[in-house]
Amino acid sequence: TKGTPYHYLVVLGYRCGMSLVDCCCLRWQSIDLNRLMLECSRLKLPKNCKAAQYTVPIIAGGDLHLLLEDMLKNRLVQYNNQWDEFVNPYMATFYGFGRRRITEYFSNLFRRMGIPRTFKHFRNTLVSHLANSEGNMALACNITGHSDPKTFMGYVKPDERALRTMMMKAQAWGENQQTKEKK
């Protein structure tokens, strides 16, 4: 998607696990490039859910960081209204009028690549990466905006190597405990 308006969405979706609406409607007030943090609330949730808060660290020098810096540097205040508050005003307006075209674009893109995916799979990918990296569950839930670890776990696709590594660590820990008890 490099060189297209969709590149912005791919980087945000993949690096932050944000939904399409959250990526399109992201505002500059949610981004702190000095602290390298992105903090915003999910926009579209079922009525029975409380507002979920993303707190995503931006990796210095990473593709997301470079993209946001470039967008800030080339930012145009062209509308002189609330549209100027959006990181990508074009995508914010396009989402409102062409959401179906955006989702179809990604479905077609993934189909051409031979992978049966949609934009929402970026979220599943990030959650799986967080879980398979043996990170702290509380921190991972904070990054993804999940208040319930059960919801977080619903997105996880365990990696066999990560499972094996964790099992080996657990067995080594258990054997170490048994050795301590024998002493």
Short mmCIF file of C-alpha atoms in Angstrom, two decimals:
data_model
loop_
_atom_site.label_atom_id
_atom_site.label_comp_id
_atom_site.label_asym_id
_atom_site.label_seq_id
_atom_site.Cartn_x
_atom_site.Cartn_y
_atom_site.Cartn_z
CA THR A 1 0.00 0.00 0.00
CA LYS A 2 3.04 2.30 0.01
CA GLY A 3 2.34 5.39 -2.02
CA THR A 4 -1.42 5.14 -1.49
CA PRO A 5 -3.67 6.77 1.11
CA TYR A 6 -4.25 3.28 2.53
CA HIS A 7 -0.64 2.92 3.72
CA TYR A 8 -1.48 5.06 6.77
CA LEU A 9 -4.28 2.63 7.69
CA VAL A 10 -2.10 -0.46 7.27
CA VAL A 11 0.65 0.89 9.53
CA LEU A 12 -1.82 1.98 12.24
CA GLY A 13 -3.82 -1.24 12.03
CA TYR A 14 -0.75 -3.48 12.15
CA ARG A 15 1.28 -1.59 14.76
CA CYS A 16 -1.56 -0.47 17.04
CA GLY A 17 -4.28 -3.07 16.45
CA MET A 18 -6.79 -0.29 15.95
CA SER A 19 -10.11 -0.81 14.19
CA LEU A 20 -10.74 0.82 10.82
CA VAL A 21 -12.92 3.56 12.30
CA ASP A 22 -10.33 4.31 15.00
CA CYS A 23 -7.56 4.58 12.38
CA CYS A 24 -9.59 6.79 10.07
CA CYS A 25 -10.81 9.07 12.86
CA LEU A 26 -7.56 9.38 14.84
CA ARG A 27 -6.95 12.96 16.00
CA TRP A 28 -3.66 14.73 16.63
CA GLN A 29 -4.61 15.33 20.27
CA SER A 30 -4.28 11.54 20.79
CA ILE A 31 -0.65 11.48 19.68
CA ASP A 32 2.30 12.70 21.73
CA LEU A 33 5.43 12.43 19.59
CA ASN A 34 7.59 13.84 22.40
CA ARG A 35 6.64 10.98 24.75
CA LEU A 36 6.13 8.60 21.80
CA MET A 37 2.65 7.56 22.94
CA LEU A 38 -0.67 7.17 21.23
CA GLU A 39 -3.64 7.39 23.63
CA CYS A 40 -7.24 7.33 22.46
CA SER A 41 -10.58 5.67 23.11
CA ARG A 42 -12.28 3.18 20.83
CA LEU A 43 -15.03 4.88 18.90
CA LYS A 44 -17.40 2.04 18.08
CA LEU A 45 -18.30 -0.40 20.80
CA PRO A 46 -21.41 -2.44 21.58
CA LYS A 47 -23.83 -0.61 23.86
CA ASN A 48 -23.12 -2.86 26.84
CA CYS A 49 -19.34 -2.18 26.75
CA LYS A 50 -17.58 0.62 28.54
CA ALA A 51 -15.24 2.85 26.53
CA ALA A 52 -11.93 1.12 25.90
CA GLN A 53 -8.74 3.14 26.04
CA TYR A 54 -5.72 2.38 23.84
CA THR A 55 -2.31 3.30 25.23
CA VAL A 56 0.17 2.34 22.55
CA PRO A 57 3.88 3.13 22.79
CA ILE A 58 5.33 4.38 19.50
CA ILE A 59 8.68 2.75 18.76
CA ALA A 60 11.29 5.44 18.01
CA GLY A 61 12.46 5.20 14.41
CA GLY A 62 9.82 2.58 13.54
CA ASP A 63 7.48 2.79 10.57
CA LEU A 64 4.64 4.24 12.68
CA HIS A 65 6.91 6.90 14.18
CA LEU A 66 8.32 7.90 10.79
CA LEU A 67 4.87 7.96 9.21
CA LEU A 68 3.40 10.19 11.94
CA GLU A 69 6.38 12.54 11.88
CA ASP A 70 6.09 12.85 8.10
CA MET A 71 2.35 13.49 8.33
CA LEU A 72 2.88 16.13 11.02
CA LYS A 73 5.62 17.81 8.98
CA ASN A 74 3.41 17.87 5.86
CA ARG A 75 0.22 18.68 7.75
CA LEU A 76 -2.01 21.11 5.95
CA VAL A 77 -4.53 23.19 7.79
CA GLN A 78 -6.81 23.33 4.84
CA TYR A 79 -10.35 23.17 6.12
CA ASN A 80 -10.17 25.64 9.02
CA ASN A 81 -12.69 23.52 10.92
CA GLN A 82 -12.82 20.26 12.92
CA TRP A 83 -11.47 18.19 9.99
CA ASP A 84 -8.03 19.72 10.58
CA GLU A 85 -7.89 17.94 13.96
CA PHE A 86 -7.68 14.54 12.25
CA VAL A 87 -4.29 12.97 11.56
CA ASN A 88 -5.54 12.06 8.09
CA PRO A 89 -8.51 14.31 7.20
CA TYR A 90 -8.93 12.54 3.87
CA MET A 91 -9.47 9.15 5.54
CA ALA A 92 -11.72 10.69 8.20
CA THR A 93 -14.04 12.14 5.57
CA PHE A 94 -13.72 9.10 3.30
CA TYR A 95 -14.68 6.74 6.13
CA GLY A 96 -17.95 8.59 6.61
CA PHE A 97 -18.87 8.41 2.95
CA GLY A 98 -16.93 5.43 1.59
CA ARG A 99 -16.47 2.98 4.46
CA ARG A 100 -17.70 0.14 2.27
CA ARG A 101 -15.12 0.99 -0.40
CA ILE A 102 -12.30 0.96 2.18
CA THR A 103 -13.28 -2.46 3.54
CA GLU A 104 -13.68 -3.80 -0.01
CA TYR A 105 -10.24 -2.43 -0.90
CA PHE A 106 -8.63 -4.37 1.94
CA SER A 107 -10.62 -7.54 1.24
CA ASN A 108 -9.53 -7.41 -2.42
CA LEU A 109 -5.93 -6.59 -1.48
CA PHE A 110 -5.70 -9.55 0.88
CA ARG A 111 -7.43 -11.87 -1.60
CA ARG A 112 -4.90 -10.87 -4.32
CA MET A 113 -2.12 -11.68 -1.84
CA GLY A 114 -3.69 -15.10 -1.30
CA ILE A 115 -4.59 -14.62 2.35
CA PRO A 116 -8.19 -14.78 3.57
CA ARG A 117 -8.14 -11.70 5.80
CA THR A 118 -9.90 -8.41 6.44
CA PHE A 119 -8.70 -5.20 8.09
CA LYS A 120 -9.83 -6.40 11.52
CA HIS A 121 -7.24 -9.20 11.36
CA PHE A 122 -4.54 -6.61 12.01
CA ARG A 123 -5.92 -6.46 15.56
CA ASN A 124 -5.77 -10.24 15.93
CA THR A 125 -2.18 -10.17 14.68
CA LEU A 126 -1.08 -7.54 17.21
CA VAL A 127 -2.80 -9.35 20.08
CA SER A 128 -1.14 -12.63 19.06
CA HIS A 129 2.25 -10.91 18.84
CA LEU A 130 1.80 -9.46 22.32
CA ALA A 131 0.77 -12.82 23.78
CA ASN A 132 3.42 -14.86 21.97
CA SER A 133 6.20 -12.49 23.05
CA GLU A 134 5.58 -13.57 26.66
CA GLY A 135 4.72 -10.02 27.63
CA ASN A 136 2.79 -8.97 30.71
CA MET A 137 -0.95 -9.60 30.27
CA ALA A 138 -1.95 -6.38 32.08
CA LEU A 139 0.28 -4.28 29.82
CA ALA A 140 -0.92 -6.09 26.70
CA CYS A 141 -4.55 -5.43 27.68
CA ASN A 142 -3.69 -1.77 28.21
CA ILE A 143 -2.15 -1.53 24.73
CA THR A 144 -5.16 -3.17 23.07
CA GLY A 145 -7.82 -1.51 25.19
CA HIS A 146 -9.19 -4.78 26.60
CA SER A 147 -10.47 -4.46 30.16
CA ASP A 148 -11.14 -8.20 30.36
CA PRO A 149 -8.27 -10.65 29.73
CA LYS A 150 -10.84 -13.18 28.46
CA THR A 151 -11.61 -10.86 25.56
CA PHE A 152 -7.90 -10.42 24.90
CA MET A 153 -7.41 -14.19 24.85
CA GLY A 154 -10.24 -14.56 22.33
CA TYR A 155 -8.04 -12.82 19.76
CA VAL A 156 -4.86 -14.81 20.45
CA LYS A 157 -3.58 -17.40 18.03
CA PRO A 158 -0.81 -19.19 19.94
CA ASP A 159 2.48 -19.74 18.14
CA GLU A 160 3.85 -23.28 18.52
CA ARG A 161 7.38 -22.03 19.21
CA ALA A 162 6.15 -19.63 21.88
CA LEU A 163 4.12 -22.43 23.51
CA ARG A 164 7.14 -24.75 23.44
CA THR A 165 9.44 -22.07 24.88
CA MET A 166 6.98 -21.34 27.67
CA MET A 167 6.59 -25.06 28.44
CA MET A 168 10.38 -25.49 28.61
CA LYS A 169 10.64 -22.52 30.98
CA ALA A 170 7.84 -23.93 33.15
CA GLN A 171 9.49 -27.35 33.30
CA ALA A 172 12.89 -25.83 34.13
CA TRP A 173 11.29 -23.73 36.87
CA GLY A 174 9.51 -26.79 38.27
CA GLU A 175 12.70 -28.84 38.27
CA ASN A 176 14.51 -25.96 39.97
CA GLN A 177 11.82 -25.88 42.68
CA GLN A 178 12.15 -29.62 43.25
CA THR A 179 15.93 -29.28 43.57
CA LYS A 180 15.46 -26.52 46.18
CA GLU A 181 13.04 -28.71 48.17
CA LYS A 182 15.49 -31.63 48.26
CA LYS A 183 18.22 -29.45 49.75
#
